[in-house]
Amino acid sequence: MATIQSNWKIDGSQEAKRIVNPIRDIVDGRKLEENPEKELINLSLGDPTVFGNLPIHEAMKKAIQDAVNSGTCNGYGPAHGLQQARKAVAKHYGAPDSPLTENDVIMTCGCSGALDLCITSIGNSGQNILIPRPGFVLYRCLSVPRGVEARQYDLLPDKQWEADLDHMEKLIDANTVAIVVVNPSNPCGSVYSKQHILEILAVAERHFLPVIADEVYAGLVFSGSKFYSIASLSQNVPVLSCGGMGKKYLVPGWRVGWILIHDKNDILKKEVVPCLMSATRKILGPSTILQAALPDILENVPNSYVENTMNVVQANATAVYNKLSAVPGLQPVIPLGAMYMMVGIDLTKFPNLTSAIDLMEKLMCEESVYCLPGECFQYPGFFRLVLSMPNDRVKEACSRITDFCKKYYVEAK
Ligand SMILES: *Cc1c(COP(=O)(O)O)cnc(C)c1O
């Protein structure tokens, strides 16, 4: 065996080795074992299907069956997506202030695929993009292996996770090529006001930078909040809006996403759009069955489907916030949308917890509650809870977190 292996030395690529995923690095390296006496409550996965409490709409099943039965969607489609799918997305997501035609839409493999195409098509090695902190890990995974630096601008927990605009502006230099904005936010659950989006756009406009908007949670806001797409508020800044079916329609495994190209002034038309189109030729978009089903799904799934999801999430958010804000040493930040909440932990009050990673491990092994530490989002001192599960599970998780914190809390002398 040894000689066979020493004759076959096949190196992995440097590019693949540069793909860093902090969640995997932090979580996989540890043995996370739950307490066998307590049923596991997994609040770590941003996948609304895992608890089984949010079934998909019947119209979605029918649309898929019809697409299969038609027998006409089994071949290769155009690299940037089937015309009927692009047309339906343009109709559904276009607005008077931000009109779209089918030619402004590219179908992609999930919202991840959309972000990949955008980051692949803007900027070169040695340049940089701005990304939020705390932030979704994917932006770094996509930029760093290409030699594009991912510079993090701070979000402010005391201002409901608005971007620190001064910090954002200070990070911009001659090599900056785009600003990534996620709204509503994973991991924060924040939803930006019209005013704040206009402020971000003003920074982008002063520096002639396009915005890559991660709007995979578009419209997923609690009652009382309103979602504004960044493109709908932009006069001059070009916006590449990345979205998808996964979160809104509760089917992340279907891998259907899109890019909406908002380019009123033809700023991206000459260079970036052709690059996006070339980049689509690598993978050829999502399954044609799903693309063919998409027009019926967008047309026939009622708003009440999304409202139902958000009612579940909002009820959980309220319950968690009420419960955990009463726990000494914890500072939950109330979300306004998406499916998550960040909770701050004042580690000076918990001398036997060394970090949020330590908290994650001990909470798992003592209370069988699994949440992700802020380190997974470059944000120590916080942990993230997923809010899409049944309400009784959330309440149980909160009781256990409360007991856990009371056990570890030490009042300063
Ligand atoms: C889930 C998620 C994505 C990826 O969406 P897919 O459609 O599953 O690829 C992108 N951005 C954010 C902020 C997300 O939470």
Short mmCIF file of C-alpha atoms and ligand atoms in Angstrom, two decimals:
data_model
loop_
_atom_site.label_atom_id
_atom_site.label_comp_id
_atom_site.label_asym_id
_atom_site.label_seq_id
_atom_site.Cartn_x
_atom_site.Cartn_y
_atom_site.Cartn_z
CA MET A 1 0.00 0.00 0.00
CA ALA A 2 2.69 2.43 1.04
CA THR A 3 4.54 2.09 -2.27
CA ILE A 4 1.38 2.48 -4.32
CA GLN A 5 0.53 5.67 -2.48
CA SER A 6 4.02 7.08 -2.78
CA ASN A 7 3.95 6.61 -6.56
CA TRP A 8 0.64 8.43 -6.88
CA LYS A 9 1.14 11.94 -5.64
CA ILE A 10 -1.81 13.98 -6.81
CA ASP A 11 -2.01 17.47 -5.39
CA GLY A 12 -5.24 19.27 -4.59
CA SER A 13 -5.51 22.74 -6.11
CA GLN A 14 -4.39 25.87 -4.32
CA GLU A 15 -7.60 27.54 -5.42
CA ALA A 16 -9.76 24.95 -3.64
CA LYS A 17 -7.56 25.17 -0.58
CA ARG A 18 -8.22 28.90 -0.40
CA ILE A 19 -11.96 28.28 0.04
CA VAL A 20 -12.43 29.00 3.70
CA ASN A 21 -15.71 28.22 5.38
CA PRO A 22 -15.57 29.34 9.00
CA ILE A 23 -18.72 27.39 9.86
CA ARG A 24 -17.13 24.13 8.79
CA ASP A 25 -13.78 25.05 10.35
CA ILE A 26 -15.35 25.92 13.69
CA VAL A 27 -18.03 23.24 13.85
CA ASP A 28 -16.43 20.22 12.20
CA GLY A 29 -13.25 20.37 14.25
CA ARG A 30 -15.14 19.74 17.49
CA LYS A 31 -16.97 16.80 18.83
CA LEU A 32 -20.38 18.22 19.45
CA GLU A 33 -22.31 15.63 21.37
CA GLU A 34 -25.70 16.30 22.81
CA ASN A 35 -26.82 15.32 26.27
CA PRO A 36 -28.43 11.86 25.74
CA GLU A 37 -31.09 12.70 28.34
CA LYS A 38 -32.42 15.70 26.42
CA GLU A 39 -33.86 15.72 22.95
CA LEU A 40 -31.73 17.73 20.52
CA ILE A 41 -33.08 21.12 19.42
CA ASN A 42 -31.07 22.22 16.42
CA LEU A 43 -31.25 25.97 15.99
CA SER A 44 -28.13 26.11 13.84
CA LEU A 45 -29.28 25.34 10.32
CA GLY A 46 -30.62 28.06 8.08
CA ASP A 47 -32.93 25.53 6.43
CA PRO A 48 -36.64 26.03 7.14
CA THR A 49 -37.49 22.47 6.04
CA VAL A 50 -35.69 20.61 8.82
CA PHE A 51 -38.50 20.77 11.39
CA GLY A 52 -41.28 19.70 9.00
CA ASN A 53 -43.64 22.40 10.32
CA LEU A 54 -43.64 24.45 7.10
CA PRO A 55 -44.89 22.26 4.24
CA ILE A 56 -44.68 23.47 0.66
CA HIS A 57 -47.74 24.82 -1.13
CA GLU A 58 -49.85 22.42 -3.22
CA ALA A 59 -49.51 24.72 -6.25
CA MET A 60 -45.77 24.06 -6.21
CA LYS A 61 -46.24 20.30 -6.34
CA LYS A 62 -48.68 20.66 -9.19
CA ALA A 63 -46.38 22.98 -11.15
CA ILE A 64 -43.53 20.47 -10.91
CA GLN A 65 -45.79 17.57 -11.92
CA ASP A 66 -47.07 19.53 -14.91
CA ALA A 67 -43.51 20.35 -15.97
CA VAL A 68 -42.54 16.69 -15.79
CA ASN A 69 -45.70 15.51 -17.58
CA SER A 70 -45.27 18.01 -20.41
CA GLY A 71 -42.27 16.04 -21.60
CA THR A 72 -40.85 19.24 -23.07
CA CYS A 73 -38.38 20.32 -20.42
CA ASN A 74 -35.78 17.62 -20.46
CA GLY A 75 -33.20 19.13 -22.77
CA TYR A 76 -30.54 21.76 -22.24
CA GLY A 77 -31.93 25.24 -21.80
CA PRO A 78 -30.15 28.50 -22.62
CA ALA A 79 -27.17 29.07 -20.32
CA HIS A 80 -28.80 32.13 -18.74
CA GLY A 81 -32.14 30.39 -18.24
CA LEU A 82 -35.39 29.44 -19.98
CA GLN A 83 -37.16 32.40 -21.49
CA GLN A 84 -40.46 31.65 -19.72
CA ALA A 85 -38.69 31.52 -16.35
CA ARG A 86 -36.83 34.81 -16.93
CA LYS A 87 -40.02 36.45 -18.13
CA ALA A 88 -41.95 35.31 -15.06
CA VAL A 89 -39.22 36.51 -12.68
CA ALA A 90 -39.05 39.89 -14.48
CA LYS A 91 -42.82 40.29 -14.15
CA HIS A 92 -42.88 39.23 -10.50
CA TYR A 93 -39.90 41.29 -9.30
CA GLY A 94 -40.04 44.29 -11.64
CA ALA A 95 -41.63 47.46 -10.25
CA PRO A 96 -42.44 50.88 -11.70
CA ASP A 97 -39.26 52.35 -10.15
CA SER A 98 -37.14 49.36 -11.08
CA PRO A 99 -38.55 47.83 -14.26
CA LEU A 100 -37.23 44.53 -15.57
CA THR A 101 -37.53 42.61 -18.81
CA GLU A 102 -36.61 38.99 -19.40
CA ASN A 103 -33.25 40.23 -20.70
CA ASP A 104 -32.43 41.65 -17.28
CA VAL A 105 -32.77 38.26 -15.59
CA ILE A 106 -30.24 35.42 -15.36
CA MET A 107 -31.35 32.13 -13.85
CA THR A 108 -28.80 30.55 -11.49
CA CYS A 109 -28.26 27.55 -9.24
CA GLY A 110 -29.68 29.02 -6.06
CA CYS A 111 -28.93 32.49 -4.78
CA SER A 112 -25.42 31.15 -4.13
CA GLY A 113 -25.03 30.68 -7.87
CA ALA A 114 -26.20 34.25 -8.42
CA LEU A 115 -23.64 35.63 -5.97
CA ASP A 116 -20.96 33.45 -7.54
CA LEU A 117 -21.65 34.84 -11.01
CA CYS A 118 -21.68 38.44 -9.73
CA ILE A 119 -18.45 38.14 -7.79
CA THR A 120 -16.82 36.21 -10.67
CA SER A 121 -17.82 38.90 -13.15
CA ILE A 122 -16.74 42.00 -11.23
CA GLY A 123 -13.16 42.61 -10.26
CA ASN A 124 -9.84 40.89 -10.52
CA SER A 125 -7.11 39.59 -8.29
CA GLY A 126 -5.72 42.45 -6.20
CA GLN A 127 -9.04 44.28 -6.08
CA ASN A 128 -11.52 44.20 -3.23
CA ILE A 129 -15.22 44.09 -2.43
CA LEU A 130 -16.94 45.30 0.72
CA ILE A 131 -19.01 42.80 2.68
CA PRO A 132 -20.97 43.12 5.95
CA ARG A 133 -19.77 41.98 9.38
CA PRO A 134 -21.45 40.03 10.89
CA GLY A 135 -22.07 38.42 7.55
CA PHE A 136 -22.96 35.36 5.60
CA VAL A 137 -19.82 33.30 4.94
CA LEU A 138 -20.39 32.75 1.25
CA TYR A 139 -19.17 36.19 0.12
CA ARG A 140 -15.68 35.42 1.36
CA CYS A 141 -15.70 31.88 -0.01
CA LEU A 142 -16.46 33.32 -3.44
CA SER A 143 -14.04 36.23 -3.50
CA VAL A 144 -10.93 35.15 -1.60
CA PRO A 145 -9.99 32.14 -3.80
CA ARG A 146 -10.05 34.51 -6.79
CA GLY A 147 -7.60 36.83 -5.10
CA VAL A 148 -10.33 39.41 -4.48
CA GLU A 149 -10.05 40.73 -0.95
CA ALA A 150 -13.28 40.74 1.12
CA ARG A 151 -13.23 43.85 3.33
CA GLN A 152 -15.74 43.84 6.12
CA TYR A 153 -17.75 46.89 7.10
CA ASP A 154 -19.31 46.78 10.52
CA LEU A 155 -23.01 46.47 11.20
CA LEU A 156 -24.17 48.17 14.39
CA PRO A 157 -26.16 46.05 16.87
CA ASP A 158 -27.29 49.18 18.73
CA LYS A 159 -28.84 50.54 15.53
CA GLN A 160 -30.64 47.32 14.59
CA TRP A 161 -27.67 46.23 12.51
CA GLU A 162 -27.56 49.22 10.19
CA ALA A 163 -24.28 49.54 8.31
CA ASP A 164 -21.62 51.75 9.86
CA LEU A 165 -21.45 54.12 6.91
CA ASP A 166 -18.27 55.89 8.04
CA HIS A 167 -16.52 52.57 8.37
CA MET A 168 -17.85 51.46 5.00
CA GLU A 169 -16.59 54.61 3.34
CA LYS A 170 -13.16 54.41 4.96
CA LEU A 171 -12.62 50.91 3.53
CA ILE A 172 -13.14 52.09 -0.03
CA ASP A 173 -10.03 52.68 -2.11
CA ALA A 174 -9.08 52.78 -5.78
CA ASN A 175 -9.23 48.96 -5.94
CA THR A 176 -12.74 48.60 -4.55
CA VAL A 177 -15.13 47.18 -7.14
CA ALA A 178 -18.49 46.64 -5.41
CA ILE A 179 -20.43 46.82 -2.15
CA VAL A 180 -22.33 43.74 -1.02
CA VAL A 181 -25.47 44.52 0.99
CA VAL A 182 -27.71 41.84 2.47
CA ASN A 183 -31.28 42.87 3.28
CA PRO A 184 -33.19 41.34 5.05
CA SER A 185 -30.15 39.90 6.76
CA ASN A 186 -28.77 36.53 7.58
CA PRO A 187 -27.50 36.28 10.35
CA CYS A 188 -29.08 39.43 11.87
CA GLY A 189 -32.73 39.38 10.82
CA SER A 190 -32.51 43.13 10.21
CA VAL A 191 -34.62 44.91 7.59
CA TYR A 192 -33.32 48.26 6.39
CA SER A 193 -35.46 51.37 6.27
CA LYS A 194 -35.85 53.38 3.10
CA GLN A 195 -33.70 56.08 4.68
CA HIS A 196 -30.83 53.72 5.45
CA ILE A 197 -30.84 52.18 1.98
CA LEU A 198 -30.68 55.70 0.52
CA GLU A 199 -27.67 56.41 2.74
CA ILE A 200 -25.90 53.28 1.52
CA LEU A 201 -26.69 54.19 -2.07
CA ALA A 202 -25.24 57.67 -1.49
CA VAL A 203 -21.92 56.11 -0.42
CA ALA A 204 -21.95 53.84 -3.49
CA GLU A 205 -22.73 56.74 -5.77
CA ARG A 206 -19.98 58.99 -4.36
CA HIS A 207 -17.45 56.29 -5.20
CA PHE A 208 -19.03 55.02 -8.43
CA LEU A 209 -19.49 51.50 -7.06
CA PRO A 210 -22.25 49.08 -8.02
CA VAL A 211 -24.19 47.32 -5.27
CA ILE A 212 -24.47 43.54 -5.18
CA ALA A 213 -27.71 43.14 -3.23
CA ASP A 214 -28.28 39.79 -1.55
CA GLU A 215 -32.08 39.87 -1.46
CA VAL A 216 -32.75 36.17 -1.03
CA TYR A 217 -35.08 37.19 1.85
CA ALA A 218 -36.91 39.80 -0.26
CA GLY A 219 -40.38 40.30 1.19
CA LEU A 220 -39.72 38.08 4.20
CA VAL A 221 -40.49 40.69 6.83
CA PHE A 222 -42.61 40.74 9.97
CA SER A 223 -45.93 42.54 10.09
CA GLY A 224 -45.20 46.18 10.80
CA SER A 225 -42.01 46.21 8.67
CA LYS A 226 -41.67 46.98 5.00
CA PHE A 227 -39.15 45.60 2.54
CA TYR A 228 -37.64 48.01 0.01
CA SER A 229 -35.52 46.49 -2.71
CA ILE A 230 -32.30 48.42 -3.13
CA ALA A 231 -32.91 48.82 -6.86
CA SER A 232 -36.30 50.42 -6.26
CA LEU A 233 -34.57 53.27 -4.39
CA SER A 234 -31.57 53.72 -6.68
CA GLN A 235 -31.45 56.58 -9.16
CA ASN A 236 -27.94 56.16 -10.52
CA VAL A 237 -26.25 53.26 -8.79
CA PRO A 238 -26.41 50.01 -10.77
CA VAL A 239 -27.68 47.11 -8.67
CA LEU A 240 -27.24 43.39 -9.19
CA SER A 241 -29.95 41.86 -7.06
CA CYS A 242 -29.41 38.20 -6.18
CA GLY A 243 -32.42 36.17 -5.13
CA GLY A 244 -33.99 32.77 -5.29
CA MET A 245 -36.83 30.45 -4.39
CA GLY A 246 -35.09 28.68 -1.52
CA LYS A 247 -36.05 30.80 1.46
CA LYS A 248 -39.31 32.39 0.33
CA TYR A 249 -40.82 29.20 -1.06
CA LEU A 250 -39.16 26.98 1.58
CA VAL A 251 -37.29 24.82 -0.93
CA PRO A 252 -33.56 25.57 -0.54
CA GLY A 253 -32.76 22.13 -1.95
CA TRP A 254 -34.32 23.00 -5.30
CA ARG A 255 -31.39 25.29 -6.11
CA VAL A 256 -33.29 27.91 -8.10
CA GLY A 257 -31.99 31.46 -8.01
CA TRP A 258 -31.58 34.50 -10.20
CA ILE A 259 -29.79 37.76 -10.80
CA LEU A 260 -31.89 40.85 -11.52
CA ILE A 261 -29.78 43.32 -13.47
CA HIS A 262 -30.87 46.87 -12.64
CA ASP A 263 -28.84 49.09 -14.91
CA LYS A 264 -30.96 52.10 -15.91
CA ASN A 265 -27.96 54.07 -17.16
CA ASP A 266 -26.23 51.26 -19.07
CA ILE A 267 -23.21 51.29 -16.76
CA LEU A 268 -22.88 47.52 -16.56
CA LYS A 269 -23.95 46.84 -20.11
CA LYS A 270 -20.60 47.07 -21.85
CA GLU A 271 -18.32 45.12 -19.50
CA VAL A 272 -20.08 43.40 -16.64
CA VAL A 273 -23.18 41.99 -18.32
CA PRO A 274 -21.15 40.21 -21.04
CA CYS A 275 -18.93 38.80 -18.29
CA LEU A 276 -22.03 37.55 -16.43
CA MET A 277 -23.26 35.94 -19.63
CA SER A 278 -19.91 34.20 -20.26
CA ALA A 279 -19.86 33.00 -16.67
CA THR A 280 -23.29 31.35 -17.08
CA ARG A 281 -21.83 29.08 -19.74
CA LYS A 282 -19.85 27.14 -17.16
CA ILE A 283 -22.77 25.51 -15.35
CA LEU A 284 -25.91 26.35 -17.39
CA GLY A 285 -28.30 27.38 -14.62
CA PRO A 286 -30.79 25.33 -12.62
CA SER A 287 -32.78 22.27 -13.69
CA THR A 288 -35.10 22.96 -16.64
CA ILE A 289 -37.96 21.14 -14.86
CA LEU A 290 -37.82 23.66 -12.04
CA GLN A 291 -37.39 26.61 -14.39
CA ALA A 292 -40.42 25.47 -16.37
CA ALA A 293 -42.46 25.16 -13.17
CA LEU A 294 -41.43 28.61 -11.93
CA PRO A 295 -43.99 30.75 -13.85
CA ASP A 296 -46.90 28.76 -12.38
CA ILE A 297 -45.36 28.88 -8.91
CA LEU A 298 -44.86 32.66 -8.98
CA GLU A 299 -48.39 33.08 -10.31
CA ASN A 300 -50.30 30.60 -8.17
CA VAL A 301 -48.71 30.57 -4.73
CA PRO A 302 -50.64 33.19 -2.73
CA ASN A 303 -49.11 35.78 -0.44
CA SER A 304 -50.72 34.02 2.48
CA TYR A 305 -48.11 31.26 2.09
CA VAL A 306 -45.29 33.67 2.88
CA GLU A 307 -47.38 35.43 5.52
CA ASN A 308 -47.90 32.11 7.26
CA THR A 309 -44.15 31.47 7.36
CA MET A 310 -43.45 34.94 8.67
CA ASN A 311 -46.15 34.61 11.34
CA VAL A 312 -44.38 31.51 12.64
CA VAL A 313 -41.00 33.26 12.59
CA GLN A 314 -42.32 36.46 14.15
CA ALA A 315 -44.08 34.59 16.97
CA ASN A 316 -40.80 32.78 17.66
CA ALA A 317 -38.80 36.01 17.49
CA THR A 318 -41.10 37.67 20.02
CA ALA A 319 -41.02 34.67 22.36
CA VAL A 320 -37.22 34.38 22.20
CA TYR A 321 -36.70 38.09 22.62
CA ASN A 322 -38.99 38.32 25.64
CA LYS A 323 -37.46 35.31 27.29
CA LEU A 324 -33.77 35.98 26.61
CA SER A 325 -33.79 39.73 27.22
CA ALA A 326 -34.71 38.88 30.82
CA VAL A 327 -31.62 36.68 31.21
CA PRO A 328 -28.73 38.54 32.89
CA GLY A 329 -25.72 38.72 30.58
CA LEU A 330 -27.65 38.22 27.32
CA GLN A 331 -28.60 40.96 24.86
CA PRO A 332 -30.80 39.68 22.06
CA VAL A 333 -31.31 42.11 19.15
CA ILE A 334 -34.90 42.01 17.95
CA PRO A 335 -35.14 41.05 14.26
CA LEU A 336 -37.64 42.51 11.77
CA GLY A 337 -37.51 39.78 9.14
CA ALA A 338 -35.66 36.82 7.61
CA MET A 339 -35.42 33.80 9.97
CA TYR A 340 -32.69 34.58 12.48
CA MET A 341 -31.78 36.44 15.62
CA MET A 342 -28.37 37.40 16.96
CA VAL A 343 -27.99 37.31 20.72
CA GLY A 344 -25.12 39.12 22.43
CA ILE A 345 -23.42 37.52 25.40
CA ASP A 346 -21.44 39.57 27.87
CA LEU A 347 -18.61 37.10 28.48
CA THR A 348 -17.26 39.11 31.41
CA LYS A 349 -20.30 37.81 33.34
CA PHE A 350 -19.56 34.20 32.40
CA PRO A 351 -15.97 33.59 33.53
CA ASN A 352 -16.27 29.88 32.80
CA LEU A 353 -17.16 30.44 29.17
CA THR A 354 -14.14 31.46 27.13
CA SER A 355 -16.00 32.46 23.94
CA ALA A 356 -19.24 32.02 22.04
CA ILE A 357 -17.68 28.86 20.58
CA ASP A 358 -17.25 27.53 24.10
CA LEU A 359 -20.87 28.47 24.81
CA MET A 360 -22.01 26.54 21.73
CA GLU A 361 -20.12 23.43 22.82
CA LYS A 362 -21.29 23.47 26.43
CA LEU A 363 -24.88 24.33 25.50
CA MET A 364 -24.89 21.37 23.16
CA CYS A 365 -23.38 18.91 25.54
CA GLU A 366 -25.35 19.99 28.62
CA GLU A 367 -28.68 21.15 27.17
CA SER A 368 -28.78 19.57 23.68
CA VAL A 369 -29.41 22.99 22.14
CA TYR A 370 -27.37 23.66 19.04
CA CYS A 371 -26.80 27.21 17.83
CA LEU A 372 -23.99 28.82 15.85
CA PRO A 373 -21.43 31.06 17.56
CA GLY A 374 -20.83 34.55 16.17
CA GLU A 375 -17.33 33.46 15.16
CA CYS A 376 -19.00 31.73 12.20
CA PHE A 377 -19.99 35.22 11.01
CA GLN A 378 -16.74 36.95 12.06
CA TYR A 379 -18.58 38.31 15.08
CA PRO A 380 -17.44 36.99 18.46
CA GLY A 381 -19.54 37.76 21.53
CA PHE A 382 -22.82 36.80 19.85
CA PHE A 383 -24.63 33.63 18.85
CA ARG A 384 -27.24 33.09 16.16
CA LEU A 385 -30.59 31.36 16.60
CA VAL A 386 -32.74 30.10 13.72
CA LEU A 387 -36.43 30.97 14.19
CA SER A 388 -38.38 28.83 11.74
CA MET A 389 -39.11 25.86 13.98
CA PRO A 390 -42.34 25.04 15.88
CA ASN A 391 -43.06 27.45 18.72
CA ASP A 392 -42.96 24.81 21.47
CA ARG A 393 -39.43 23.82 20.43
CA VAL A 394 -38.30 27.44 20.59
CA LYS A 395 -39.81 27.91 24.01
CA GLU A 396 -38.15 24.75 25.25
CA ALA A 397 -34.81 25.90 23.79
CA CYS A 398 -35.18 29.26 25.54
CA SER A 399 -35.86 27.62 28.90
CA ARG A 400 -32.77 25.52 28.52
CA ILE A 401 -30.63 28.51 27.44
CA THR A 402 -31.99 30.41 30.46
CA ASP A 403 -31.10 27.58 32.86
CA PHE A 404 -27.69 27.26 31.28
CA CYS A 405 -26.93 30.97 31.57
CA LYS A 406 -28.12 31.13 35.17
CA LYS A 407 -25.78 28.28 35.99
CA TYR A 408 -22.77 30.00 34.44
CA TYR A 409 -23.53 33.61 35.39
CA VAL A 410 -21.27 35.17 38.02
CA GLU A 411 -22.17 38.58 39.45
CA ALA A 412 -19.15 40.89 39.53
CA LYS A 413 -17.99 41.56 43.09
C1 LIG B 1 -29.45 30.98 2.22
C2 LIG B 1 -28.75 32.20 1.77
C3 LIG B 1 -28.17 32.30 0.48
C4 LIG B 1 -28.08 31.13 -0.45
O1 LIG B 1 -29.26 30.80 -1.03
P1 LIG B 1 -29.40 29.49 -1.93
O2 LIG B 1 -30.57 29.79 -2.81
O3 LIG B 1 -29.62 28.34 -1.00
O4 LIG B 1 -28.14 29.34 -2.69
C5 LIG B 1 -27.58 33.49 0.11
N1 LIG B 1 -27.54 34.54 0.95
C6 LIG B 1 -28.06 34.49 2.19
C7 LIG B 1 -27.97 35.69 3.06
C8 LIG B 1 -28.68 33.32 2.64
O5 LIG B 1 -29.14 33.25 3.90
#
